[in-house]
Coordinates of C-alpha atoms in Angstrom, one line a residue:
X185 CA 4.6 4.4 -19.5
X186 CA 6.1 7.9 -18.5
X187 CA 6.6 8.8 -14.9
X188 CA 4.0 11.5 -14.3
X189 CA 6.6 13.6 -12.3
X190 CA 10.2 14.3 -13.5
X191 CA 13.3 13.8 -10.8
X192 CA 14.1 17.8 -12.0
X193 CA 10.2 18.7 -10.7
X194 CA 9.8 17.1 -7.5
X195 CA 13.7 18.6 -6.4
X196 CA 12.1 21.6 -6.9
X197 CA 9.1 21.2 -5.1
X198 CA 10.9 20.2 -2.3
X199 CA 13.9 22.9 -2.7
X200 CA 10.5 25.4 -2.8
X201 CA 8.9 23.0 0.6
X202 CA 12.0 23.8 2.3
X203 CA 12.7 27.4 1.7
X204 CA 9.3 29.0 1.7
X205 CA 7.3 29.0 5.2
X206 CA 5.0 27.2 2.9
X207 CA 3.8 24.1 4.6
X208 CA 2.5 21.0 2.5
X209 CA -1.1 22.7 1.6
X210 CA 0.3 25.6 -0.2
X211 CA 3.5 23.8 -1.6
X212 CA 1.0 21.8 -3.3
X213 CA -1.3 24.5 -4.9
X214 CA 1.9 26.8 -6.0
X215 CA 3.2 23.5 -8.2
X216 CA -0.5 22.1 -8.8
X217 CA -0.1 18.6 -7.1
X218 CA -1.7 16.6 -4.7
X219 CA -0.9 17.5 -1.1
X220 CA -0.1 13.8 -0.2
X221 CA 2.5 13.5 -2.8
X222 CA 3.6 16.5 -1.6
X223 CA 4.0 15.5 1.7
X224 CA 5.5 11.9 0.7
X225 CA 8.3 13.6 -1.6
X226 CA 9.1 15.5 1.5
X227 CA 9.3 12.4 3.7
X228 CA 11.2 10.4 1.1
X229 CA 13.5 13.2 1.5
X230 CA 13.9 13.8 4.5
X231 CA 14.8 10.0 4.7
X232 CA 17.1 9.0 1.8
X233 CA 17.9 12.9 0.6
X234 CA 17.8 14.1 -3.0
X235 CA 18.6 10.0 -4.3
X236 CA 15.5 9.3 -2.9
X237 CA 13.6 11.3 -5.3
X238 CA 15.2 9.3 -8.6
X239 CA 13.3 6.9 -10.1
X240 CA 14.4 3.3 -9.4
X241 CA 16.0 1.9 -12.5
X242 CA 16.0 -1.3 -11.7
X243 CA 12.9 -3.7 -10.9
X244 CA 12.9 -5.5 -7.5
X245 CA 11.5 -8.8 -6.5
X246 CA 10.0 -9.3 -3.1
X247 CA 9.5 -12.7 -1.1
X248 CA 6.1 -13.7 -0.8
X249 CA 6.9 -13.6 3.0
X250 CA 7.9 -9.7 2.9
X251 CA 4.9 -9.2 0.9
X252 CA 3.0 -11.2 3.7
X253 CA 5.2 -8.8 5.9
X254 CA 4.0 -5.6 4.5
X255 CA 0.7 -6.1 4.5
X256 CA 0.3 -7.7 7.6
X257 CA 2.1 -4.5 9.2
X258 CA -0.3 -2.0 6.8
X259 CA -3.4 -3.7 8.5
X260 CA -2.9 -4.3 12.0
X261 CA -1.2 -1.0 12.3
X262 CA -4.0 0.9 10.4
X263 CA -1.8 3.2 8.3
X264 CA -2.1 4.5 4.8
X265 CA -0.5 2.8 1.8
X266 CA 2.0 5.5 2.0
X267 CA 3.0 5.3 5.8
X268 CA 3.4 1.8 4.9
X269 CA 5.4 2.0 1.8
X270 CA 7.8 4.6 3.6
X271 CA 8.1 1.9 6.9
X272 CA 9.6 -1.2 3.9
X273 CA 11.1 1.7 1.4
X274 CA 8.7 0.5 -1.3
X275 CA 6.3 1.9 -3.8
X276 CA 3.0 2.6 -2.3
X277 CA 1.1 0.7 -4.9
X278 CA 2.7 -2.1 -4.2
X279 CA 1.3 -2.0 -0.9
X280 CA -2.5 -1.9 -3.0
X281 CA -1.5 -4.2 -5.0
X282 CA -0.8 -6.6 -2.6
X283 CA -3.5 -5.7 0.0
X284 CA -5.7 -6.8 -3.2
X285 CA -3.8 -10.2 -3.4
X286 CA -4.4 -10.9 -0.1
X287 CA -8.0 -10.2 0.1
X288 CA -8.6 -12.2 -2.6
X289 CA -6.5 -15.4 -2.2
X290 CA -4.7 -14.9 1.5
X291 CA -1.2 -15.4 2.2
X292 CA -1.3 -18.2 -0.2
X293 CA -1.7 -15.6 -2.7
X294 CA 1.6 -14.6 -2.9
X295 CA 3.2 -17.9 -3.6
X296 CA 1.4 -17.8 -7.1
X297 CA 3.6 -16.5 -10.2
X298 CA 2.8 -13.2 -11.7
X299 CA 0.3 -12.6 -14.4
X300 CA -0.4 -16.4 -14.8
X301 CA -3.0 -16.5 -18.0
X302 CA -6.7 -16.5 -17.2
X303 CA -8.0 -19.6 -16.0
X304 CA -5.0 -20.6 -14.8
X305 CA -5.0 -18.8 -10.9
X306 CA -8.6 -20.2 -10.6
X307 CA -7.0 -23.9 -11.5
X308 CA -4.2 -22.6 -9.1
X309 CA -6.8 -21.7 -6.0
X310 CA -8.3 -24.7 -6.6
X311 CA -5.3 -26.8 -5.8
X312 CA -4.2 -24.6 -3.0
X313 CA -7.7 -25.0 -1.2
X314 CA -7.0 -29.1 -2.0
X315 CA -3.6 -28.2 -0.1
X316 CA -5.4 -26.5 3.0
X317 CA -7.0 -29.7 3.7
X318 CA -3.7 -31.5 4.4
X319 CA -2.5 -28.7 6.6
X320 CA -1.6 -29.1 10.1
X321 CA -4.5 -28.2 12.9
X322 CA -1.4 -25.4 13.7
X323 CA -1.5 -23.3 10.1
X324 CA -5.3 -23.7 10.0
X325 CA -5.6 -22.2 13.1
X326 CA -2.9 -19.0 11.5
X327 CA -5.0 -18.7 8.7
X328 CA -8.2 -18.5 10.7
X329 CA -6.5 -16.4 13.1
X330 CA -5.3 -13.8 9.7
X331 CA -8.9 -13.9 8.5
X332 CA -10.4 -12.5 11.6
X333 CA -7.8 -10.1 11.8
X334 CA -8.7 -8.7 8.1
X335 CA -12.6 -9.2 9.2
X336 CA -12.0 -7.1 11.9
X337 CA -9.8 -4.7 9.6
X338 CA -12.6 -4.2 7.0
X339 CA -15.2 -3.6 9.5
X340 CA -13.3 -0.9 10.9
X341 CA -12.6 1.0 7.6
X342 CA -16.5 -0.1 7.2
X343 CA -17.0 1.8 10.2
X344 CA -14.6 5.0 10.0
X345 CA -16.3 5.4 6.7
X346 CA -19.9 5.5 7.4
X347 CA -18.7 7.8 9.9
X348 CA -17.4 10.4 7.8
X349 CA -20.1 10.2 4.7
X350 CA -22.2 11.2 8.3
X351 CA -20.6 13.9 9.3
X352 CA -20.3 15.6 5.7
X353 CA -24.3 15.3 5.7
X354 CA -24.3 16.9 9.1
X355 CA -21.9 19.7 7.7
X356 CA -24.0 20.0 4.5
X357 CA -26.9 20.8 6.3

């Protein structure tokens, strides 16, 4: 899969970011881009200078605990995939990705192996929730204590968004 953005192109959006009294809005129009990817070039930037603009080469691997890490940290500090992928120096969609894990299997969701085929991680679950029940009262009481947390997390983005489809029907009126 190509990279929808060349290392030459976003070096000179930024180079453009920095000289021009353009902020992140008009930076964004003049080069046709999203305004967040504007604004997370210029972070990146400002963090790890022009290197941080190159595309990684390499793959990385990442423990299932600094996965647990990450996403703990994205949820009970409320932050954007992006604020949270700049906080661990990751991609941001690795952040979705595993904000998806974890709503769909929990922390034991990250022990599984990647892209097992289908049928498989349903066999998998199934032997984990056979685990659960020969946990200690202790990591019950974690794992009931990460659900609320999530619970609470969802209801709130619940929340914040009701809020705003309401106020764009108050403004369209």
């Amino acid at each position: 899969m190509a990279k929808k953005y060349t290392f030459d192109f976003k070096k000179q959006v930024i180079e453009h970011y920095f000289k021009s009294n353009d902020g992140y809005g008009l930076t964004a129009w003049h080069f046709q881009v999203p305004v967040g990817t504007v604004e997370s070039w210029v972070k990146l930037y400002k963090r790890k200078g022009i290197d941080g603009l190159k595309p990684i080469t390499k793959p990385r691997c990442f423990s299932p605990e600094f996965k647990y890490k990450v996403v703990r940290y994205f949820i009970d500090n409320h932050l954007s995939q992006n604020q949270a992928a700049l906080a661990f120096d990751i991609h941001f969609g690795c952040v979705g990705h595993w904000f998806k894990i974890y709503q769909k299997y929990g922390k034991a969701g990250f022990s599984m192996t990647l892209n097992p085929p289908q049928g498989k991680a349903d066999k998998k679950m199934a032997q984990k929730v056979k685990k659960n029940s020969e946990k200690t009262k202790e990591e019950l009481l974690e794992m009931v204590s990460d659900l609320e947390v999530e619970v609470a997390y969802l209801k709130k983005l619940d929340a914040l968004l009701r809020q705003k489809r309401l106020e764009k029907k108050k403004s369209i009126k």
